[in-house]
Structure formats: C-alpha cells, structure tokens
mmCIF file of C-alpha atoms in Angstrom:
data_model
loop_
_atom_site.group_PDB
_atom_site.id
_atom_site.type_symbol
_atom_site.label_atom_id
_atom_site.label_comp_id
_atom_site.label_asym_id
_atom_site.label_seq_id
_atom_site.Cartn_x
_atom_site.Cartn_y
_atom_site.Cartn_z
ATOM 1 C CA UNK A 128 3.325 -16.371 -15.483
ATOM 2 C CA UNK A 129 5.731 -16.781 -18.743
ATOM 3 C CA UNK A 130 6.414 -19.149 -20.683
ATOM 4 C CA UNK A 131 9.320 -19.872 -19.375
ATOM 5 C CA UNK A 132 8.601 -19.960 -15.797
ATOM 6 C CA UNK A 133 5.656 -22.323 -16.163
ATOM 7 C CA UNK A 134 8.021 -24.760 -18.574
ATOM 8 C CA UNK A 135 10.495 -24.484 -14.991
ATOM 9 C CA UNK A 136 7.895 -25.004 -12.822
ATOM 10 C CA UNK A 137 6.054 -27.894 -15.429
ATOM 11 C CA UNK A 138 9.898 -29.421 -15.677
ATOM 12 C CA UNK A 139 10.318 -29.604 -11.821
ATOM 13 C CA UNK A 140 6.841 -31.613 -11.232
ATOM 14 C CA UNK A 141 7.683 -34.113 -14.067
ATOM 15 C CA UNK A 142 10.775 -35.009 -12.344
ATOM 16 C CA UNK A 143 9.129 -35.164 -8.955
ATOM 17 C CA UNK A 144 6.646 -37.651 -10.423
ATOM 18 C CA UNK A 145 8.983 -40.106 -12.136
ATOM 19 C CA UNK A 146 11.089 -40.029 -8.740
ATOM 20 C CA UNK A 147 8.635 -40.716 -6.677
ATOM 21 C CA UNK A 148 5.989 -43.462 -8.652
ATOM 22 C CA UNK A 149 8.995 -44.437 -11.789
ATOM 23 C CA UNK A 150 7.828 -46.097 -14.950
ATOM 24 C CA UNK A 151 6.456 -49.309 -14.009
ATOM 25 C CA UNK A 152 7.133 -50.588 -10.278
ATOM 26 C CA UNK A 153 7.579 -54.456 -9.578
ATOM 27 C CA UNK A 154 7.402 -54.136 -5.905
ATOM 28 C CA UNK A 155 4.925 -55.517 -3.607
ATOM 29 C CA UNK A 156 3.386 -52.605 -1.107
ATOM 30 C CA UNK A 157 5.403 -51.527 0.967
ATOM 31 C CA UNK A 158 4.377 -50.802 5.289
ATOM 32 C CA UNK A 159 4.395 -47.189 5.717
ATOM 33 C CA UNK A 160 3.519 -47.595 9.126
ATOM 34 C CA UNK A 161 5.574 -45.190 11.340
ATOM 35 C CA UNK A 162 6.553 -46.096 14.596
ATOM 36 C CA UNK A 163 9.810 -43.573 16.307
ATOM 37 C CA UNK A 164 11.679 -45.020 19.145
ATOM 38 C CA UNK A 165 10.724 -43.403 22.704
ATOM 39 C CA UNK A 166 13.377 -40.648 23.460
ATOM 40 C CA UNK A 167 15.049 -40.784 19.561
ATOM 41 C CA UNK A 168 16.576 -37.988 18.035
ATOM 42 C CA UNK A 169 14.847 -35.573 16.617
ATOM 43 C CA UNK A 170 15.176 -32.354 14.678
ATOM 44 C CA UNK A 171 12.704 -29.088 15.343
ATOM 45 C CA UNK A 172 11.758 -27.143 12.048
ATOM 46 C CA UNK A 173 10.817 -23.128 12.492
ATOM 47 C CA UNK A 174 9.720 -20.874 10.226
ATOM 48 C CA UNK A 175 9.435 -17.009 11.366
ATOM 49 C CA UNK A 176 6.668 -16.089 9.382
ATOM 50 C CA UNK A 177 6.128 -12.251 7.899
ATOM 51 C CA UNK A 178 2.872 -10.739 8.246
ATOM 52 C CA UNK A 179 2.403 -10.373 4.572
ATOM 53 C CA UNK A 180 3.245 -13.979 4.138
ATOM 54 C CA UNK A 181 1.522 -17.389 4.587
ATOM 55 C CA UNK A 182 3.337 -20.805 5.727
ATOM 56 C CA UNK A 183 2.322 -24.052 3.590
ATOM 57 C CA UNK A 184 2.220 -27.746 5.166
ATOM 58 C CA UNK A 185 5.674 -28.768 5.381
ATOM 59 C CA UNK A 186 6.452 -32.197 3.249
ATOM 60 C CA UNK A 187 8.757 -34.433 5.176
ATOM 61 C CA UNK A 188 10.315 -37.266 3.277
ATOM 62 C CA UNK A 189 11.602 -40.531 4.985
ATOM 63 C CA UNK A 190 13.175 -43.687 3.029
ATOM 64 C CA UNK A 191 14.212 -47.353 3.568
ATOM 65 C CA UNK A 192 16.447 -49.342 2.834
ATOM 66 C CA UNK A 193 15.347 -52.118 3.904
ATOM 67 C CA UNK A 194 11.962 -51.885 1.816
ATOM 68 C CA UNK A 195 12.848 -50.866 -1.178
ATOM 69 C CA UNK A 196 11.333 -50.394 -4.654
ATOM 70 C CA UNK A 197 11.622 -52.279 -8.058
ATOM 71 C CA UNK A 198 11.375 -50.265 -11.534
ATOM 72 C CA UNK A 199 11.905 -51.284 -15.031
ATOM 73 C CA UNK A 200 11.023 -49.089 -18.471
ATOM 74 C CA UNK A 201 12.099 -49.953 -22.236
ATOM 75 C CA UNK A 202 15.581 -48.022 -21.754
ATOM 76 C CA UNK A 203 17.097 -49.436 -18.607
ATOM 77 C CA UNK A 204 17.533 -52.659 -16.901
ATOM 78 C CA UNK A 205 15.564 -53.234 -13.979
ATOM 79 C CA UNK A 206 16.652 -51.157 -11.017
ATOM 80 C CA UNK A 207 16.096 -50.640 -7.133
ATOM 81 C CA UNK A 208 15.680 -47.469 -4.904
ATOM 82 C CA UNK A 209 15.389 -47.028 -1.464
ATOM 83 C CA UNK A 210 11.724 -46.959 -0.624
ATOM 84 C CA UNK A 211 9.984 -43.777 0.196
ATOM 85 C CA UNK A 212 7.463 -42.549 2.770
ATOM 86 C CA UNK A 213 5.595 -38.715 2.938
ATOM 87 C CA UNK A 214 3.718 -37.142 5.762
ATOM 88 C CA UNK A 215 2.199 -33.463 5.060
ATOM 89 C CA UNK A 216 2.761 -31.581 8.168
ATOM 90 C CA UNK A 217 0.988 -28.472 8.904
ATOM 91 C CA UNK A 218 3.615 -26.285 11.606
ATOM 92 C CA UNK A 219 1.714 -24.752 15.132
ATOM 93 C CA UNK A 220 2.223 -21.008 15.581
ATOM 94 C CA UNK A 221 3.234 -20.176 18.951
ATOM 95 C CA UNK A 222 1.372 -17.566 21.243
ATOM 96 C CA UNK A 223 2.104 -14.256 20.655
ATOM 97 C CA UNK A 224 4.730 -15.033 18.149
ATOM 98 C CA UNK A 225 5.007 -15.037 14.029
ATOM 99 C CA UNK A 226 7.404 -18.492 14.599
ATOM 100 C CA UNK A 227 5.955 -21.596 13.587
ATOM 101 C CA UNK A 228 7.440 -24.882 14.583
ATOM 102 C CA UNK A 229 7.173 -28.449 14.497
ATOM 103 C CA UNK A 230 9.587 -31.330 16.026
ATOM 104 C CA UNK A 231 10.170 -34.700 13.670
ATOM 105 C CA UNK A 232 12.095 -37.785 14.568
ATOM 106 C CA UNK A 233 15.050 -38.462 12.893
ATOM 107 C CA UNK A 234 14.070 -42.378 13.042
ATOM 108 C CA UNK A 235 10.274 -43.327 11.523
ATOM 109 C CA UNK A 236 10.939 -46.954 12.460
ATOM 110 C CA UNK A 237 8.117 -49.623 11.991
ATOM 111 C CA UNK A 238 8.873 -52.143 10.135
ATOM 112 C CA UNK A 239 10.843 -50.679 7.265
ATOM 113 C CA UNK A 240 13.205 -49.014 9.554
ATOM 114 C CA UNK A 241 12.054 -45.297 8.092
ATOM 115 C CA UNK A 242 14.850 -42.739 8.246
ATOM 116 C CA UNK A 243 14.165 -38.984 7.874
ATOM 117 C CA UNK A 244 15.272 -38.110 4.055
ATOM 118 C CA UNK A 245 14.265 -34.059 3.705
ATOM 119 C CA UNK A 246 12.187 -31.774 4.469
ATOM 120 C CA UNK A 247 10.472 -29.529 2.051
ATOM 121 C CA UNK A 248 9.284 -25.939 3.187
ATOM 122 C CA UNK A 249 7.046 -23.545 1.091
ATOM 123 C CA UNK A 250 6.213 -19.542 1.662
ATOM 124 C CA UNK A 251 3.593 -17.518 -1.015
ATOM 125 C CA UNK A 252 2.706 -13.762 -0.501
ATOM 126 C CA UNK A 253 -0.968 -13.789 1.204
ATOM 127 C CA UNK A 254 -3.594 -13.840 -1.468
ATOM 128 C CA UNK A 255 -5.161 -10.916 0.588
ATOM 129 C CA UNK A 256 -2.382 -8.836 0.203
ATOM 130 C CA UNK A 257 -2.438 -5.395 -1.620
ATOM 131 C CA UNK A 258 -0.086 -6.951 -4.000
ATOM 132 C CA UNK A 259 -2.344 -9.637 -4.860
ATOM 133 C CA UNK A 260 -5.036 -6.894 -7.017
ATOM 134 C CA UNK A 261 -5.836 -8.338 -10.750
ATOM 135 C CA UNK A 262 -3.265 -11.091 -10.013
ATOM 136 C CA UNK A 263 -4.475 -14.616 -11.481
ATOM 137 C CA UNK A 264 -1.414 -16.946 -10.034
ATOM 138 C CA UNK A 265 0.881 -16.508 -6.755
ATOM 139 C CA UNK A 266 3.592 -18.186 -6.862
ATOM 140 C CA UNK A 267 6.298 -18.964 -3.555
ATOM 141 C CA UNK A 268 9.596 -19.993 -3.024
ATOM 142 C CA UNK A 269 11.165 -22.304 -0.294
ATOM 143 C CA UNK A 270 13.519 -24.354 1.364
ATOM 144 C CA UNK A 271 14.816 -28.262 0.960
ATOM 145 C CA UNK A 272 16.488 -29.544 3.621
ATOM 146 C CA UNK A 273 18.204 -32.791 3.168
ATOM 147 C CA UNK A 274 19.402 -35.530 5.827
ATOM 148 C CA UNK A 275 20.609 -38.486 3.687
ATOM 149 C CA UNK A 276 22.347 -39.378 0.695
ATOM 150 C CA UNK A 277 19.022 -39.791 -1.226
ATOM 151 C CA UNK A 278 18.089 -37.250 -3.782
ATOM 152 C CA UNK A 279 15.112 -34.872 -2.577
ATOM 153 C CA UNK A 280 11.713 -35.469 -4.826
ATOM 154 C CA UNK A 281 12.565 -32.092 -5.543
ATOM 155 C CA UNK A 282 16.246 -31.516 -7.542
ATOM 156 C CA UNK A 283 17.529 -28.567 -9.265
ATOM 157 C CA UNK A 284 20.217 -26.498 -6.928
ATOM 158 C CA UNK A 285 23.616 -28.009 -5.115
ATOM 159 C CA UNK A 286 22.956 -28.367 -1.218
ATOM 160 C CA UNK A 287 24.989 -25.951 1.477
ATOM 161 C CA UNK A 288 26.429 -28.300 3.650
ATOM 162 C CA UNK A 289 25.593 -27.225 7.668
ATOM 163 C CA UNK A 290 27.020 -28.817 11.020
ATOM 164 C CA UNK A 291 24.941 -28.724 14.137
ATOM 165 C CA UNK A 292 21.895 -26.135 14.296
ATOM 166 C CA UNK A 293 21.936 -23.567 11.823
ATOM 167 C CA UNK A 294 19.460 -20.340 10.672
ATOM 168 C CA UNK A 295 18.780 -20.010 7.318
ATOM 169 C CA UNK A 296 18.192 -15.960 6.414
ATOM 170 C CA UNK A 297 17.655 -14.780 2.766
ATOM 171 C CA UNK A 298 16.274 -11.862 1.258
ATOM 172 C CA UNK A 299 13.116 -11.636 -0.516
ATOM 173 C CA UNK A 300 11.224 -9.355 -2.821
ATOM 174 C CA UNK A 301 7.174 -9.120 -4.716
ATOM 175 C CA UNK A 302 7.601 -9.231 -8.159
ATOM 176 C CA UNK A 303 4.540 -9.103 -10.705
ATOM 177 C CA UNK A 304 5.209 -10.161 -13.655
ATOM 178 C CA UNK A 305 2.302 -9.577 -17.105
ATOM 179 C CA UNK A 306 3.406 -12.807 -19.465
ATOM 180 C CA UNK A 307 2.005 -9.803 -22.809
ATOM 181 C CA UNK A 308 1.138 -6.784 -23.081
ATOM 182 C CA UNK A 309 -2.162 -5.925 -22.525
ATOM 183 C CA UNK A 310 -2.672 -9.527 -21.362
ATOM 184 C CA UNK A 311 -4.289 -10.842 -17.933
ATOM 185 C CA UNK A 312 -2.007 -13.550 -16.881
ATOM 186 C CA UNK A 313 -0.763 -11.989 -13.986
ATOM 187 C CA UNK A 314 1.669 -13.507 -11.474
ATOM 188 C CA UNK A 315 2.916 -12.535 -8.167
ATOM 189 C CA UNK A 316 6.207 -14.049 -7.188
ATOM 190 C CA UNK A 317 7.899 -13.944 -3.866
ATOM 191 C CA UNK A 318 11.043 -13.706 -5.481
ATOM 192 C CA UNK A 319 14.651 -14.927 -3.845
ATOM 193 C CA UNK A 320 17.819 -15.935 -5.032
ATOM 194 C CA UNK A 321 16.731 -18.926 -6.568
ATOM 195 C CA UNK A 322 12.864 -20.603 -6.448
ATOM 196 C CA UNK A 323 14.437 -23.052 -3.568
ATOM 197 C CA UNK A 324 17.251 -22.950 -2.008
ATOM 198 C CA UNK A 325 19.088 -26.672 -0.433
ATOM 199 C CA UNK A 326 20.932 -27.273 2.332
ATOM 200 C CA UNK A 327 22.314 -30.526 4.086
ATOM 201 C CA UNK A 328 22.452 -31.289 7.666
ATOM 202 C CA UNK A 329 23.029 -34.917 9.385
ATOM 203 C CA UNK A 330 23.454 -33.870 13.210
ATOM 204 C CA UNK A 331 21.432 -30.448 13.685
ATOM 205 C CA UNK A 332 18.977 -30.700 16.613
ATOM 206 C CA UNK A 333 17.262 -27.289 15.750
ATOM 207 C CA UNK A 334 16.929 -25.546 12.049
ATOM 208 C CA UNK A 335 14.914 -22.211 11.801
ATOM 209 C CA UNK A 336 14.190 -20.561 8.465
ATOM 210 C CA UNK A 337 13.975 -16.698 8.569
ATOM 211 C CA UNK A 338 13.161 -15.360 5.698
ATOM 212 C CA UNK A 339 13.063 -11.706 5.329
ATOM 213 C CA UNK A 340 10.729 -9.687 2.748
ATOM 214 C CA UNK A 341 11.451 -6.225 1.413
ATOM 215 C CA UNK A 342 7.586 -5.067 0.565
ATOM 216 C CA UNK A 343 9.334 -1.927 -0.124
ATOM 217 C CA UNK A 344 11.249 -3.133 -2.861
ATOM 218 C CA UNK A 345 8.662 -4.308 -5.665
ATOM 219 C CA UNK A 346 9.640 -5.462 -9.025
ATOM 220 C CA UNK A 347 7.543 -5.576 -11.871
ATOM 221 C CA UNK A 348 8.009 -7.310 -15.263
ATOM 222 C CA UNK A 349 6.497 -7.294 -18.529
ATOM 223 C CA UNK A 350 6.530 -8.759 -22.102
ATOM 224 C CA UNK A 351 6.317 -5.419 -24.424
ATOM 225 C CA UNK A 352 4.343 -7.337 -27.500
ATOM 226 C CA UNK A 353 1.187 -9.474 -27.220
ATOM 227 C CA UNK A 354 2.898 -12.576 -28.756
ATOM 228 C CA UNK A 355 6.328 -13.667 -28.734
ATOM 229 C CA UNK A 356 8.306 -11.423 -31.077
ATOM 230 C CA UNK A 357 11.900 -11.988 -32.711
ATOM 231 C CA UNK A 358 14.112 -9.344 -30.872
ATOM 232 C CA UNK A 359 11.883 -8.392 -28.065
ATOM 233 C CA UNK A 360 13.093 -8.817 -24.369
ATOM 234 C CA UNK A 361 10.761 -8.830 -21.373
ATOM 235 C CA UNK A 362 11.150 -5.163 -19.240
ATOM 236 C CA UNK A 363 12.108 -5.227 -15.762
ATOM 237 C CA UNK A 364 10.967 -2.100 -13.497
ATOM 238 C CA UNK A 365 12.570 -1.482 -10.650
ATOM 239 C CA UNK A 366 11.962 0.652 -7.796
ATOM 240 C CA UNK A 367 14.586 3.188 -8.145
ATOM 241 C CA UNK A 368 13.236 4.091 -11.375
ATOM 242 C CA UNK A 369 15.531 1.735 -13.411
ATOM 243 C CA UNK A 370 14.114 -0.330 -16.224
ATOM 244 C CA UNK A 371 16.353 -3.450 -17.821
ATOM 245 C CA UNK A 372 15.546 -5.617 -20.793
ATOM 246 C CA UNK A 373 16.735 -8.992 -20.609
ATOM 247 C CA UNK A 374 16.308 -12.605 -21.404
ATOM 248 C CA UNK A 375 16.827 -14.357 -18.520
ATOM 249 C CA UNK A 376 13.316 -14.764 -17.683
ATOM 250 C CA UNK A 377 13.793 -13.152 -14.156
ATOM 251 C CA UNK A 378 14.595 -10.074 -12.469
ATOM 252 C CA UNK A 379 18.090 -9.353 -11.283
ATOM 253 C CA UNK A 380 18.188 -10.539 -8.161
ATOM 254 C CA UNK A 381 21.965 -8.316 -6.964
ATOM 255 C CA UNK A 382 20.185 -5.592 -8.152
ATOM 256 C CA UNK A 383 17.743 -5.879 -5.837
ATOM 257 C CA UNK A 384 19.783 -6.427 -3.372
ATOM 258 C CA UNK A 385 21.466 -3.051 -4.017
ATOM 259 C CA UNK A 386 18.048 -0.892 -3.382
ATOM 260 C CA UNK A 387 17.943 -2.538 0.495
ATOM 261 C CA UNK A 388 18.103 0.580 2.678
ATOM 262 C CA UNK A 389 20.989 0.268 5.163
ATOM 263 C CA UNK A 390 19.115 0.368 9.201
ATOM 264 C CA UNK A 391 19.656 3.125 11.253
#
C-alpha cells in the first residue's frame, strides 16, 4: 500500500476513534441494553455476494438521545452528543443463493430509547483468490448507510439521499498496487468509485447492495523508483494496454469504466 493510501486509511480511523470514545468523557455508563418493541419497524440489509469476494460482519450503529455523552479537552468547552451503541452483525447466506441478509429494528429501545443510526457494510477480494499471489495487504471497499441526523463513525463522502427501498449497484475492479520498485509491499484493492460510498434512507423497509466485479478488468500500479523521488509519478497499467502516470494516488476510475465490455 502507498503512502498515501495508508495516511487515508490511518486519517479515517483517527477520526472514527475521537467520534466514538472523544478526549476525556464526563459521563456516567451508559445501559446498552437493547430491547425492540414486538412487531416494530424494521429494515432488511442484503448483500449479493460475488464468488471471488468475501462479506465482513456488518457494524450497525444506534444512538440516544436520551443517554447521552459528556466531553471536554483543552480547546473547547464542555460538550454533549447523543450516546452511541454498536452490535457486529455477521449476515446468513441463504440456500442456494450468493445473497446474504439480515433484518434490524429500526427501534433498539431499553432504557435509552436506542434508535438505528447507520449501518456500515464491508467487501475484500478472497485472500484465496488468484489475485491474492505475493500480495502482503487486501484491502475492501463498502457501503454506509445512514438513518439519522447523526454523523456515521465513519465520515468522508456526502450521502445520496433514497426514499422507500432502494438497490445500490456499482462497479468494481482488482487493482494491485507495488508502493517501490522492486519492493514487497503489495496491496490488492477492490477498487470502486470511491473507498465507501453513503447513502441516506429514513423509511426504506428493504436495502440490497449489489455490487458487481469486473475480474476481467485488472489494474495494476507501481512507484517507478525505490524511494520517493522529485518528479516521479506512480504508473498505472491498464488492461487495454494503456499505461498513465499520475499523482492522484489512484487509478482512474472512468477509465475503467470505459474497458467494460457491452453484453450480448
């Protein structure tokens, strides 16, 4: 992985961490006890699945308002936010079938009143893969899907608004990407249009991810210097024999797009 893809990915987990535990909390513990009303409403999550690719536990956020939590630091005054709640939740794959689903009340209740915040979804190539040969990281992409006002855990891309039940269908494609030449660090990225992609729905009863992955269509990437060098760009390869220098620090994803064979 480069440089700049593990600051990203280093950036994103910072900001997830001072969301979710803050600087100093002044709130007593909080009763994460979850307890949904008989017959509420609730929302079913699928995920159609590829053969080449492998589903992670699903994170489903719920918050309060009711028990919320108390922060202070050396920069701001003393502030609340809604508390927060987190269930890992692995989907079931049905019979016969590459869909995976799980259903999730909208309510938590108990005695903080939980409401269902967002739901976090994760897909990685399958370390077995033919992809996955000399390759020392893997890393996925995925989907936030947000029910509330409340930030996700997760920020960093402007939510699609969606009424009622919706699919979500994007194109995907491998890339392996060599941080230096001649170096081992190795990644393989299931690579989409951006590393996840947010959407916002308050009413949908059903929401089904389908993501689809061009194996065909690999892209591979590579730093032409063992160290950083003034001047030097990383090279992207492409399929179709194509091969662009750039500084972006990813391929380019409309050009990929592009090299999608039309179905007969």
């Amino acid at each position: 992985m480069n440089i700049i893809n593990k600051y990203c990915l280093f950036l994103l987990s910072v900001v997830e961490m001072l969301l979710l535990s803050g600087c100093h909390s002044l709130s007593s513990k909080i009763d994460t006890t979850f307890l949904p009303p008989e017959n509420g409403r609730t929302v079913k999550i699928s995920v159609d699945v590829p053969d080449m690719a492998e589903l992670l536990p699903m994170k489903v956020m719920y918050r309060s308002n009711l028990c919320q939590k108390t922060y202070h630091n050396n920069e701001v005054p003393k502030y609340t936010v809604p508390g927060f709640n987190s269930e890992i939740i692995a989907l079931e794959k049905r019979v016969n079938s590459s869909l995976y689903s799980t259903e999730i009340p909208y309510r938590g209740g108990g005695k903080c009143d939980w409401q269902l915040s967002n739901v976090t979804l994760r897909l990685t190539l399958k370390k077995n893969n033919s992809f996955t040969k000399d390759i020392v990281d893997i890393v996925g992409t995925g989907v936030i899907i947000i029910f509330d006002n409340n930030q996700p855990q997760r920020s960093g891309g402007r939510a699609i608004n969606k009424k009622g039940d919706f699919d979500i269908v994007s194109d995907y494609f491998p890339w392996i990407n060599r941080s230096f030449k001649n170096s081992n660090d190795i990644s393989l990225w299931l690579y989409g249009k951006a590393l996840f992609l947010y959407y916002q729905s308050r009413d949908a009863q059903q929401i089904t991810w389908k993501p689809i992955i061009h194996s065909d269509i690999v892209v591979y990437s590579e730093y032409p210097a063992e160290e950083k060098t003034e001047g030097v760009s990383t090279i992207y390869s492409y399929p179709d024999g194509t091969k662009i220098a750039n500084r972006n620090g990813k391929p380019d994803y409309n050009k990929l797009l592009s090299l999608i064979k039309p179905s007969s």
